[in-house]
XYZ file of C-alpha atoms in Angstrom:
777
model
C 17.477 58.573 67.378
C 15.257 55.903 68.911
C 14.565 52.765 66.928
C 10.882 53.638 67.063
C 11.605 56.774 65.058
C 12.099 54.687 61.933
C 9.849 51.784 62.783
C 7.255 52.710 60.188
C 9.917 52.627 57.509
C 12.169 49.743 58.274
C 11.363 48.438 61.745
C 14.657 47.726 63.375
C 16.333 47.450 59.990
C 18.738 50.326 60.404
C 19.704 49.840 64.041
C 22.906 48.013 63.237
C 23.839 50.377 60.429
C 23.269 53.387 62.654
C 25.636 51.776 65.115
C 28.229 51.742 62.375
C 27.964 55.503 62.154
C 27.705 56.422 65.808
C 24.568 54.724 67.040
C 23.898 51.705 69.192
C 22.519 48.241 68.687
C 20.870 48.312 72.084
C 18.263 50.987 72.749
C 18.336 54.640 71.648
C 21.086 55.623 69.244
C 23.292 58.554 70.182
C 22.822 60.413 66.900
C 20.300 63.051 65.861
C 17.102 61.990 64.152
C 16.747 62.031 60.397
C 14.226 64.052 58.452
C 11.536 62.327 56.397
C 11.910 58.985 58.244
C 9.336 57.324 55.991
C 11.067 58.203 52.712
C 14.060 56.409 51.251
C 15.965 56.043 48.013
C 15.428 52.748 46.208
C 16.798 51.493 42.918
C 14.127 51.685 40.263
C 16.119 50.580 37.197
C 19.551 49.721 35.836
C 20.757 50.583 32.366
C 23.567 48.312 31.183
C 25.837 50.342 28.916
C 26.157 47.380 26.565
C 22.466 47.904 25.719
C 23.626 50.742 23.434
C 24.984 48.090 21.054
C 22.386 45.347 21.457
C 19.225 44.971 23.505
C 20.496 41.759 25.116
C 24.120 42.897 25.263
C 25.199 40.340 22.679
C 28.289 42.424 21.891
C 31.183 41.408 24.126
C 33.149 44.647 23.764
C 33.845 46.102 27.243
C 32.098 49.392 27.934
C 32.156 51.983 30.713
C 29.954 54.566 32.369
C 32.342 56.777 34.292
C 30.765 60.199 34.813
C 27.111 61.053 34.233
C 25.192 64.290 33.727
C 21.550 65.076 33.001
C 19.824 67.452 30.616
C 18.369 70.552 32.235
C 14.911 68.952 32.353
C 16.335 65.762 33.873
C 14.899 63.578 31.111
C 18.129 62.572 29.338
C 21.338 61.192 30.801
C 24.709 61.723 29.172
C 27.594 59.534 30.316
C 31.240 59.145 29.375
C 32.430 55.825 27.989
C 36.196 56.141 28.124
C 36.851 52.613 26.882
C 35.134 53.279 23.566
C 35.981 56.971 23.242
C 32.373 58.107 23.176
C 29.517 59.570 25.151
C 26.207 57.781 25.442
C 22.660 59.092 25.797
C 19.825 57.508 27.761
C 16.137 58.450 27.837
C 14.835 58.433 31.435
C 11.428 60.016 30.831
C 10.229 56.875 32.573
C 13.006 56.284 35.132
C 11.826 52.711 35.614
C 12.347 51.970 31.917
C 15.489 53.733 30.608
C 15.996 53.583 26.847
C 19.161 53.735 24.774
C 19.361 56.870 22.640
C 22.681 56.169 20.977
C 26.259 57.294 21.318
C 28.670 59.808 19.828
C 32.410 59.460 19.175
C 34.585 62.061 20.886
C 37.888 61.661 19.065
C 39.685 60.803 22.268
C 39.041 59.555 25.786
C 36.101 61.336 27.464
C 36.844 61.802 31.156
C 33.994 63.985 32.443
C 30.783 65.672 31.381
C 28.432 68.393 32.543
C 25.403 70.094 30.990
C 24.814 73.760 30.220
C 21.542 74.672 28.569
C 20.954 72.447 25.571
C 24.573 71.349 25.431
C 26.641 68.620 27.018
C 30.199 69.729 27.705
C 32.582 66.804 27.485
C 36.180 66.859 28.692
C 38.246 64.704 26.319
C 41.810 63.512 26.760
C 43.729 63.457 23.454
C 47.229 63.088 24.928
C 49.790 61.203 22.866
C 51.515 60.139 26.100
C 52.039 61.325 29.670
C 54.544 63.990 28.656
C 52.826 65.339 25.550
C 49.501 66.079 27.200
C 46.568 67.544 25.308
C 42.814 67.697 25.528
C 39.682 69.459 24.457
C 36.234 70.457 25.640
C 33.680 69.123 23.190
C 30.354 70.938 23.067
C 27.547 68.557 22.096
C 23.958 69.303 21.089
C 22.044 66.873 23.329
C 18.886 66.710 21.253
C 20.712 66.224 17.960
C 23.548 64.208 19.490
C 26.055 66.060 17.359
C 29.230 68.076 17.974
C 28.726 71.861 17.993
C 32.306 72.960 18.543
C 35.571 71.949 20.201
C 37.697 74.077 22.528
C 41.355 73.158 22.926
C 42.548 72.882 26.522
C 46.281 72.298 26.169
C 46.459 69.443 28.665
C 44.771 66.278 29.883
C 41.385 67.114 31.430
C 39.905 65.011 34.241
C 36.885 66.858 35.654
C 34.471 69.505 34.465
C 31.820 71.569 36.278
C 29.526 74.477 35.372
C 28.413 77.401 37.495
C 24.789 77.692 38.533
C 24.403 81.022 36.701
C 25.840 79.524 33.504
C 28.664 82.037 33.185
C 31.579 79.727 33.829
C 32.810 76.221 33.246
C 35.796 74.940 35.217
C 37.964 72.170 33.786
C 40.584 70.376 35.868
C 43.697 69.701 33.788
C 45.303 66.874 35.708
C 48.232 65.897 33.476
C 48.418 62.670 35.437
C 51.621 60.876 36.294
C 52.934 57.755 34.602
C 52.680 55.014 37.233
C 55.252 52.912 35.375
C 57.942 55.565 35.908
C 59.763 55.339 39.231
C 56.762 53.461 40.665
C 54.589 56.486 40.008
C 56.523 58.783 42.312
C 56.154 62.550 41.909
C 57.207 64.972 40.590
C 56.566 64.191 36.929
C 56.191 67.002 34.418
C 54.030 68.506 33.114
C 52.183 69.975 36.079
C 48.420 70.376 36.041
C 46.261 73.489 36.284
C 42.665 74.708 36.152
C 41.071 76.073 33.001
C 38.167 78.521 33.249
C 35.871 78.751 30.252
C 33.840 81.956 30.025
C 30.560 80.666 28.611
C 28.936 83.891 27.507
C 27.548 83.899 23.981
C 27.602 81.108 21.425
C 29.921 78.158 22.209
C 32.164 78.947 19.274
C 33.007 82.307 20.896
C 33.839 80.990 24.376
C 37.253 81.948 25.724
C 39.527 80.159 28.192
C 41.755 81.291 31.057
C 44.242 79.146 32.939
C 44.829 79.203 36.683
C 48.261 78.083 37.887
C 48.190 75.575 40.743
C 51.928 74.922 41.059
C 53.643 76.043 44.233
C 50.597 75.709 46.474
C 51.051 72.342 48.135
C 53.774 71.304 50.531
C 53.861 67.884 48.861
C 55.309 68.022 45.336
C 54.635 71.752 44.848
C 56.240 71.733 41.387
C 53.839 69.040 40.163
C 50.219 69.871 40.881
C 47.812 67.059 39.964
C 44.305 68.476 40.349
C 41.622 65.790 40.349
C 38.087 67.138 40.782
C 36.206 70.426 40.792
C 32.890 71.746 42.091
C 31.444 75.278 41.916
C 29.296 76.990 44.564
C 26.625 79.668 44.203
C 29.246 82.421 44.652
C 31.166 81.121 41.635
C 33.988 79.799 43.773
C 35.529 76.555 42.535
C 36.919 74.047 44.991
C 39.668 71.925 43.444
C 41.145 68.786 44.969
C 44.813 68.072 44.300
C 44.756 64.406 45.189
C 48.402 63.330 45.086
C 49.419 66.648 46.642
C 46.913 66.100 49.495
C 45.822 69.678 48.985
C 42.699 71.741 48.297
C 42.442 75.078 46.496
C 39.617 77.603 46.231
C 39.486 79.639 43.028
C 37.360 82.719 42.395
C 36.124 82.148 38.852
C 35.384 85.784 37.847
C 38.929 86.845 38.669
C 40.716 83.549 38.174
C 42.544 83.993 41.479
C 43.350 81.314 44.052
C 41.763 82.855 47.131
C 42.697 80.153 49.630
C 44.479 76.828 49.720
C 45.323 74.338 52.450
C 46.397 70.789 53.159
C 43.681 68.138 53.257
C 45.364 66.797 56.380
C 45.543 63.312 57.823
C 43.460 60.917 59.884
C 44.385 58.199 62.369
C 42.123 55.223 61.773
C 41.482 52.619 64.444
C 39.650 49.285 64.234
C 40.237 48.802 60.522
C 41.515 45.861 58.470
C 44.894 46.544 56.871
C 45.821 43.053 55.671
C 44.724 41.588 52.358
C 43.128 38.243 51.683
C 44.078 35.470 51.458
C 44.667 34.602 55.087
C 42.515 32.784 57.628
C 39.437 34.760 58.713
C 40.816 37.707 56.881
C 38.492 40.606 57.701
C 39.739 41.647 61.130
C 38.776 45.140 62.244
C 41.561 45.336 64.803
C 44.375 47.359 63.241
C 45.404 51.012 63.406
C 46.626 53.270 60.632
C 48.227 56.418 61.981
C 48.322 59.775 60.209
C 46.869 58.548 56.921
C 46.751 61.339 54.336
C 43.218 61.979 53.105
C 44.185 62.516 49.443
C 40.676 63.564 48.369
C 39.195 62.730 44.987
C 35.568 63.793 44.415
C 34.320 67.006 45.992
C 30.964 68.765 46.266
C 29.781 71.990 47.858
C 27.238 71.656 50.678
C 26.745 75.424 51.007
C 28.683 78.535 50.195
C 30.818 77.919 53.270
C 31.322 74.125 53.345
C 32.202 71.287 51.018
C 32.651 67.521 51.335
C 35.435 65.358 49.915
C 35.635 61.646 49.154
C 39.022 60.587 50.501
C 39.922 57.883 48.018
C 43.686 58.229 48.227
C 46.203 57.438 45.539
C 49.940 57.825 45.987
C 50.488 57.915 49.740
C 47.107 57.889 51.366
C 43.374 57.448 51.406
C 41.512 57.676 54.689
C 38.622 55.366 53.689
C 35.948 57.933 54.463
C 34.775 61.455 53.747
C 35.372 64.871 55.276
C 33.406 68.101 55.576
C 35.650 71.160 55.339
C 34.959 74.791 56.093
C 36.310 77.219 53.509
C 39.024 78.326 55.948
C 40.447 74.800 55.813
C 39.215 73.627 59.197
C 37.553 70.232 59.461
C 33.899 70.324 60.470
C 33.423 66.532 60.358
C 35.361 63.414 59.416
C 33.820 59.986 58.896
C 36.778 58.117 60.409
C 36.304 54.348 60.225
C 32.514 54.384 59.872
C 32.411 53.590 56.143
C 34.764 50.653 56.696
C 32.470 49.339 59.424
C 29.387 49.919 57.296
C 30.624 47.796 54.388
C 31.765 45.048 56.776
C 28.327 45.007 58.392
C 26.502 44.505 55.091
C 28.900 41.995 53.512
C 30.579 44.440 51.107
C 34.176 44.498 52.374
C 36.594 44.019 49.479
C 39.300 42.266 51.457
C 41.755 42.248 48.571
C 41.969 46.024 49.019
C 42.468 46.015 52.789
C 46.169 46.883 52.657
C 45.594 49.721 50.192
C 42.634 52.072 50.493
C 39.895 49.867 51.853
C 36.438 50.632 50.512
C 37.958 53.566 48.593
C 35.432 56.430 48.567
C 35.577 57.738 45.016
C 33.055 60.522 44.752
C 30.446 62.593 46.535
C 27.266 64.366 45.467
C 24.801 66.619 47.220
C 21.115 67.374 46.731
C 17.996 68.617 48.491
C 15.062 66.220 48.296
C 11.691 67.137 49.744
C 13.258 69.809 51.930
C 16.050 67.602 53.257
C 19.708 67.914 52.291
C 21.488 64.657 51.498
C 25.122 63.764 50.925
C 25.866 60.718 48.776
C 29.233 58.961 49.090
C 30.246 56.406 46.452
C 32.578 53.574 47.446
C 34.496 52.278 44.436
C 35.761 48.991 45.904
C 32.632 48.065 47.850
C 30.229 49.232 45.123
C 27.760 51.050 47.348
C 26.441 54.558 47.893
C 26.117 55.683 51.497
C 23.386 58.270 52.062
C 23.599 60.870 54.841
C 20.958 63.262 56.138
C 22.607 66.691 56.309
C 19.762 68.440 58.102
C 21.900 69.348 61.100
C 25.070 71.328 60.596
C 28.299 69.371 60.971
C 26.390 66.242 62.003
C 25.809 63.939 59.034
C 23.344 61.243 60.043
C 23.569 57.936 58.231
C 20.262 57.183 56.525
C 20.796 54.188 54.256
C 23.112 52.357 51.886
C 22.396 51.658 48.222
C 23.819 48.874 46.048
C 25.518 49.924 42.814
C 26.985 48.137 39.832
C 30.710 47.399 39.997
C 32.895 50.410 40.923
C 30.620 53.481 41.008
C 32.524 56.534 39.799
C 29.993 59.213 38.892
C 27.149 60.262 41.197
C 24.393 62.663 40.150
C 21.470 64.000 42.162
C 18.393 65.164 40.204
C 16.153 66.569 42.985
C 13.637 68.038 40.537
C 12.676 64.482 39.604
C 13.443 62.800 42.940
C 16.167 60.799 41.190
C 19.712 59.782 41.992
C 22.085 58.274 39.398
C 25.245 56.242 39.878
C 27.602 55.497 36.978
C 29.715 52.358 37.433
C 32.669 52.037 35.113
C 33.929 48.466 35.518
C 33.096 45.975 32.778
C 34.940 42.660 32.762
C 33.248 41.047 29.784
C 36.601 40.642 28.064
C 37.431 38.000 30.683
C 34.060 36.309 30.126
C 32.758 37.803 33.343
C 29.097 38.491 34.032
C 29.907 41.994 35.269
C 28.805 44.859 33.030
C 29.161 48.616 33.434
C 25.853 50.286 34.171
C 23.877 53.305 35.248
C 21.845 52.682 38.388
C 18.738 54.832 38.770
C 17.337 55.391 42.265
C 14.121 57.140 43.229
C 13.280 59.007 46.432
C 9.987 57.514 47.505
C 7.623 56.799 50.369
C 8.782 53.229 50.854
C 11.100 51.267 53.151
C 14.725 50.879 52.173
C 15.037 47.727 50.064
C 18.738 47.208 50.791
C 20.581 45.702 52.611
C 18.749 42.429 53.158
C 21.251 41.130 55.736
C 23.304 43.093 58.237
C 25.375 41.976 61.185
C 25.374 43.008 64.822
C 28.482 44.048 66.704
C 30.967 41.654 68.213
C 30.781 41.782 71.985
C 34.549 41.731 72.339
C 35.349 45.010 70.617
C 32.108 46.556 69.348
C 33.009 46.160 65.671
C 30.571 44.585 63.199
C 30.744 40.873 62.496
C 32.322 40.914 59.023
C 30.789 38.474 56.578
C 30.489 37.743 52.878
C 30.364 34.908 50.318
C 27.281 33.085 51.620
C 27.119 29.741 49.859
C 24.370 27.773 51.595
C 21.341 28.051 53.885
C 19.634 25.770 56.401
C 16.514 26.619 58.392
C 16.025 25.885 62.080
C 13.127 23.464 62.714
C 11.133 26.205 64.445
C 11.033 29.968 64.289
C 12.751 32.344 61.884
C 16.426 31.424 62.290
C 18.488 30.241 59.329
C 22.130 29.237 59.251
C 24.401 30.377 56.462
C 27.982 29.440 55.702
C 30.800 31.168 53.872
C 32.876 29.382 51.257
C 36.638 29.174 50.725
C 37.261 32.856 49.987
C 38.388 33.804 53.496
C 40.266 30.526 54.138
C 38.812 30.302 57.636
C 35.225 29.087 57.641
C 32.316 30.198 59.769
C 28.644 29.418 60.191
C 26.348 32.412 60.620
C 23.148 32.478 62.627
C 20.699 34.814 60.898
C 17.387 36.009 62.308
C 15.026 36.551 59.377
C 12.189 38.007 61.465
C 13.672 41.496 61.045
C 14.162 43.533 57.900
C 17.010 43.489 57.102
C 17.690 40.054 58.519
C 20.084 40.213 61.464
C 23.299 38.213 61.336
C 23.603 37.814 65.077
C 26.223 35.117 65.661
C 29.304 33.592 64.031
C 30.408 30.022 64.728
C 33.983 29.289 63.732
C 34.692 25.803 62.369
C 37.614 24.173 64.172
C 39.304 20.781 64.484
C 40.669 20.564 68.054
C 40.296 16.777 68.094
C 42.512 16.238 65.053
C 39.912 14.607 62.824
C 41.579 15.995 59.702
C 45.001 14.786 60.844
C 43.550 11.336 61.556
C 42.156 11.143 58.032
C 45.471 12.360 56.630
C 47.196 9.441 58.330
C 45.169 7.056 56.170
C 46.205 8.693 52.896
C 49.453 8.461 50.923
C 52.045 11.110 51.772
C 53.464 11.533 48.265
C 51.798 14.046 46.020
C 49.705 12.409 43.316
C 47.942 14.728 40.896
C 45.324 12.056 40.334
C 44.453 11.641 44.006
C 43.833 13.584 47.168
C 46.762 12.910 49.510
C 47.925 13.623 53.050
C 49.732 16.821 52.045
C 46.545 18.244 50.553
C 44.543 17.342 53.638
C 47.013 18.922 56.039
C 46.612 22.224 54.185
C 42.993 22.357 55.329
C 44.053 23.210 58.897
C 45.180 26.775 59.650
C 47.775 27.767 62.218
C 45.133 29.566 64.292
C 43.051 26.417 64.680
C 40.449 27.321 62.081
C 39.981 25.280 58.930
C 40.307 26.128 55.266
C 37.464 24.217 53.642
C 35.203 25.158 50.744
C 31.764 24.757 52.314
C 29.092 25.007 49.638
C 26.211 23.399 51.516
C 24.918 23.240 55.072
C 22.222 21.178 56.764
C 21.119 20.787 60.351
C 21.938 17.361 61.770
C 19.097 15.471 63.408
C 21.429 14.454 66.245
C 22.472 18.080 66.809
C 25.013 20.291 65.100
C 25.524 20.604 61.369
C 26.491 18.754 58.208
C 28.792 20.636 55.828
C 29.486 19.722 52.185
C 32.954 20.955 51.206
C 33.663 21.196 47.481
C 36.882 19.720 46.184
C 39.405 21.684 44.167
C 40.976 20.523 40.939
C 40.415 18.008 38.171
C 41.915 14.535 38.023
C 44.512 14.346 35.255
C 44.537 18.106 34.556
C 48.042 19.472 35.159
C 46.731 23.036 34.982
C 44.204 22.338 37.735
C 45.646 19.517 39.851
C 43.571 18.004 42.629
C 44.248 19.997 45.797
C 41.301 18.820 47.857
C 38.570 16.224 47.709
C 34.822 16.560 48.092
C 34.201 15.837 51.753
C 31.279 15.830 54.177
C 31.931 17.131 57.691
C 29.800 16.546 60.772
C 30.118 19.497 63.146
C 28.977 20.040 66.690
C 26.694 22.969 67.470
C 29.836 24.942 68.348
C 31.524 24.163 65.011
C 33.901 21.397 66.145
C 34.565 18.718 63.504
C 33.255 15.367 64.769
C 33.299 13.176 61.659
C 34.516 13.249 58.045
C 32.849 11.274 55.253
C 34.599 10.578 51.942
C 33.303 9.574 48.555
C 34.163 6.099 47.259
C 37.613 5.922 45.660
C 36.180 5.032 42.248
C 34.053 8.192 42.326
C 36.948 10.392 43.498
C 38.890 9.109 40.482
C 36.406 10.955 38.261
C 36.680 14.309 40.092
C 36.157 17.502 38.153
C 36.544 20.912 39.703
C 32.783 21.415 40.008
C 31.872 19.181 42.934
C 29.701 19.293 46.073
C 27.272 22.233 46.051
C 24.635 21.297 48.610
C 23.749 18.847 51.365
C 20.576 17.775 53.134
C 19.838 15.228 55.838
C 16.527 13.359 55.596
C 15.215 9.988 56.788
C 18.573 8.733 58.008
C 20.405 9.685 54.828
C 22.621 12.484 53.599
C 21.920 13.729 50.084
C 24.563 15.790 48.279
C 24.316 17.616 44.965
C 27.273 17.744 42.570
C 27.396 20.927 40.519
C 28.350 19.493 37.138
C 29.109 16.192 35.452
C 32.355 14.432 36.278
C 34.749 12.615 33.956
C 33.076 10.348 31.431
C 29.585 11.393 32.522
C 27.009 13.669 30.924
C 24.993 14.790 33.956
C 25.820 15.703 37.556
C 25.358 13.227 40.364
C 23.029 13.277 43.329
C 24.782 11.270 46.036
C 22.887 9.462 48.813
C 24.810 8.326 51.890
C 23.125 5.944 54.325
C 24.212 7.076 57.805
C 23.579 3.696 59.386
C 24.998 1.445 56.669
C 27.738 3.950 55.730
C 27.231 3.255 52.032
C 26.801 5.464 48.977
C 24.353 5.361 46.090
C 24.240 7.769 43.154
C 21.603 9.024 40.764
C 21.997 11.425 37.857
C 20.257 14.780 37.453
C 19.081 16.007 33.990
C 20.197 19.619 33.579
C 18.491 22.239 31.431
C 20.269 23.202 28.229
C 22.484 26.287 28.034
C 20.404 29.132 26.594
C 22.389 32.278 27.434
C 23.720 34.390 24.540
C 27.014 34.346 26.430
C 27.064 30.518 26.437
C 28.597 29.266 29.697
C 27.263 26.275 31.604
C 24.305 25.120 33.702
C 24.716 23.300 37.008
C 23.328 22.651 40.493
C 24.089 24.843 43.488
C 21.900 23.685 46.412
C 19.714 20.874 47.687
C 17.101 21.177 50.452
C 15.010 18.427 52.045
C 11.209 18.670 51.957
C 10.533 15.318 53.654
C 9.270 11.989 52.273
C 12.341 11.638 50.024
C 11.543 14.893 48.214
C 14.111 17.643 47.706
C 14.417 21.064 46.120
C 17.490 21.841 44.024
C 18.727 25.131 42.625
C 19.606 24.872 38.953
C 21.385 27.860 37.479
C 23.668 29.019 34.726
C 26.921 30.858 35.398
C 25.581 34.054 33.862
C 24.456 37.335 35.398
C 23.031 40.656 34.312
C 21.498 40.656 30.821
C 23.072 37.250 30.059
C 21.257 35.316 32.803
C 18.736 32.751 31.568
C 18.533 29.732 33.913
C 17.735 30.432 37.576
C 15.226 27.788 38.668
C 13.993 25.713 41.579
C 13.199 22.102 40.740
C 11.734 19.353 42.907
C 13.054 15.794 42.775
C 11.718 12.632 44.449
C 14.157 9.841 45.303
C 11.464 7.337 46.259
C 12.146 4.033 44.546
C 14.910 5.454 42.320
C 17.572 2.852 41.649
C 21.292 3.344 41.974
C 22.608 4.807 38.697
C 19.184 5.934 37.454
C 18.369 9.347 35.983
C 15.982 11.405 38.082
C 12.793 13.128 36.997
C 12.456 16.796 37.924
C 9.457 19.088 38.374
C 9.732 22.865 38.003
C 8.681 24.630 41.189
C 9.617 28.203 40.307
C 11.582 30.155 37.781
C 13.200 32.709 40.082
C 14.648 34.910 37.324
C 11.636 37.272 37.645
C 12.290 37.445 41.411
C 15.943 38.308 40.822
C 14.953 41.058 38.414
C 12.824 42.716 41.106
C 16.002 44.141 42.623
C 16.070 46.457 39.580
C 19.772 45.787 39.301
C 21.880 43.502 37.172
C 20.724 39.943 37.851
C 23.012 38.246 40.366
C 24.752 35.151 39.048
C 25.257 32.781 41.977
C 22.026 31.871 43.718
C 23.444 29.279 46.075
C 21.329 29.011 49.233
C 17.733 27.837 49.703
C 15.804 27.049 52.875
C 12.192 26.678 53.984
C 11.211 28.189 57.330
C 8.903 26.432 59.754
C 6.045 28.689 58.619
C 6.535 27.561 54.998
C 8.267 30.691 53.692
C 10.963 29.853 51.149
C 14.230 31.813 51.340
C 16.816 32.218 48.602
C 20.247 33.867 48.873
C 23.119 34.557 46.478
C 26.873 34.271 46.932
C 28.688 37.580 46.346
C 32.111 35.927 45.889
C 33.623 37.861 48.760
C 33.337 41.068 46.669
C 36.165 39.735 44.506
C 35.417 40.955 40.979
C 31.858 41.278 42.223
C 29.816 44.297 43.251
C 29.002 42.623 46.549
C 25.206 42.628 46.432
C 23.713 39.952 48.671
C 19.985 39.440 48.331
C 18.048 37.324 50.800
C 14.740 36.762 48.997
C 11.577 35.668 50.782
C 9.683 33.905 48.004
C 6.649 33.309 50.187
C 4.975 29.948 50.548
C 5.696 27.720 47.569
C 3.644 24.748 46.495
C 6.001 22.034 47.721
C 3.718 19.087 46.812
């Protein structure tokens, strides 16, 4: 596909992503063209599950949206909330404005749901423990939101599907293993099976039949653990046996296993198999030989082919998806392309690198406007990859969609041009901003809105430049280039050169920060060697240099230096006098060459360091011969954060205080600064934000300050430039918490970017917003 084939939709936006799935960054891509090149899926709304118990999610009880189904007319969603033992209902008559319709207790843990006629059929686990397994199929009247009848299943159900003709429902009875017993090794009785429900007549008269799945697989044949089921138009059910690395086909009318086969293995090359933390930790250089696929979700593509999401569990997980023929042969395997995709768009969850990588959890299939699409949900990278299936055995990557944390259920509603993703993770119990949610996407004549940044390939090996955790921005004096920097997450810092003239913006170069001249060691020589919890010492400083020559700083701000190169503000770690959070590093300013070599280190005055709290430097700007740094929050004995001004010629510090907005979020938290950008004539823009996201976010603002004539120790006056909360809501997702980078291009366009925390307890969304030309006067 030539780049010009999608120019009307996204310009060169997808060139890099196509490269991740078989294309090229330079000239025509070596993959077939996609259908409907001017139509894409875009998120139109997000329904936070906590909205069922309060419009602003005031209730802090964790919730979940694991599997989702839709009424026959596509106007009502039904989702399983396993954490609260209930199903929830959502009105999507207007998909851009979903409304809570209430919830219904299931008397157990709902694990899956499908819809047949006017009823939702909910698989519910009622097991007392792993050995005494039990469950039921609860038939629910959708309109009345009431239980019609319950059908006992005899074991722990995990997936449910209905046939197109409405004659059959298939329920996977997993009877999952206890992972605390013998490290989860199999076999563990009881074995699982498939239950067929004959759905003729009134629900109260439905009968069940069980299909034995023991003895099929080579791996643990006495302990079948079926995971997921899908039914084709011939009433054949495909069942994945995840831990057994096996697949079975069952003829539903007869209840016979007609074919079964191993899911096989894949050898993955150019993948990252080592977890963070380590220096520069996403390295797509390793090989994983003969990795069992261990499929989870499965969907039919036709009567003769189906696709699996190869999540893995006990001994495997091939980090991609596979298309199988019904005879067990492989028609297509994604290989390492999903791993490269998430690295390219900043969604690699490096803490899962040694396990199952991006961890494809589920797949769905649907025909939209005459084109067949396959949707692959990545649990650990929190995205949906969309593939055009117009050409047999040749999935063509079309786009990637952001989801809430850990998408589990995926539902295509072609009749309404809608796609739904159910994300189950909700960390509110740990005071996190992450909430479980239903994302609603619409197929529309519009460019793809996501990603907003994607990287090109490294020249050395052709793999994408992996990136994440952007914590600051600085604009080049001319043109459309901005420089971003990652924070401490990867323990090996880099500066990124990003071309914003394309959509998405192109991350085209990485500059590694190094200290070949021993500037850090020289500073260490001036500090005491003994560890002092109340002071930054030589031992702490030495830890900032990695064995590979990179450095382990916490860069939270970046500015171009007038003499060439960059200024970096590195946030300190720890609080003076706090044994639980001892001081491990100080707040330091680094002067870097254009190639990232440390040339100079600037410290705060000792009397200021003595007040250190763990919320320190968050931004830096050079202007008129001075460096100006923003502290995030107040330090010991103070009520407001500092703005520090360092005179480059005199080498002296002055400090002013910044008046923060009050905390207004229902979830409390704090408000602080996270960026400072020079406008000229002693004027600066700061980002002021709370530490809240999603429905709890309240303070996300740009303020202007003027340092002209302000005395040392004075409190500044601020002027609101823009409340960016409405801009953040335009993503139609949960509001991102950490807006941390701001820059103004030479043409006056203002850019804003968020930090995705390295996809650590974060769904990974990175939004580079062009706010247009702001009134900077």
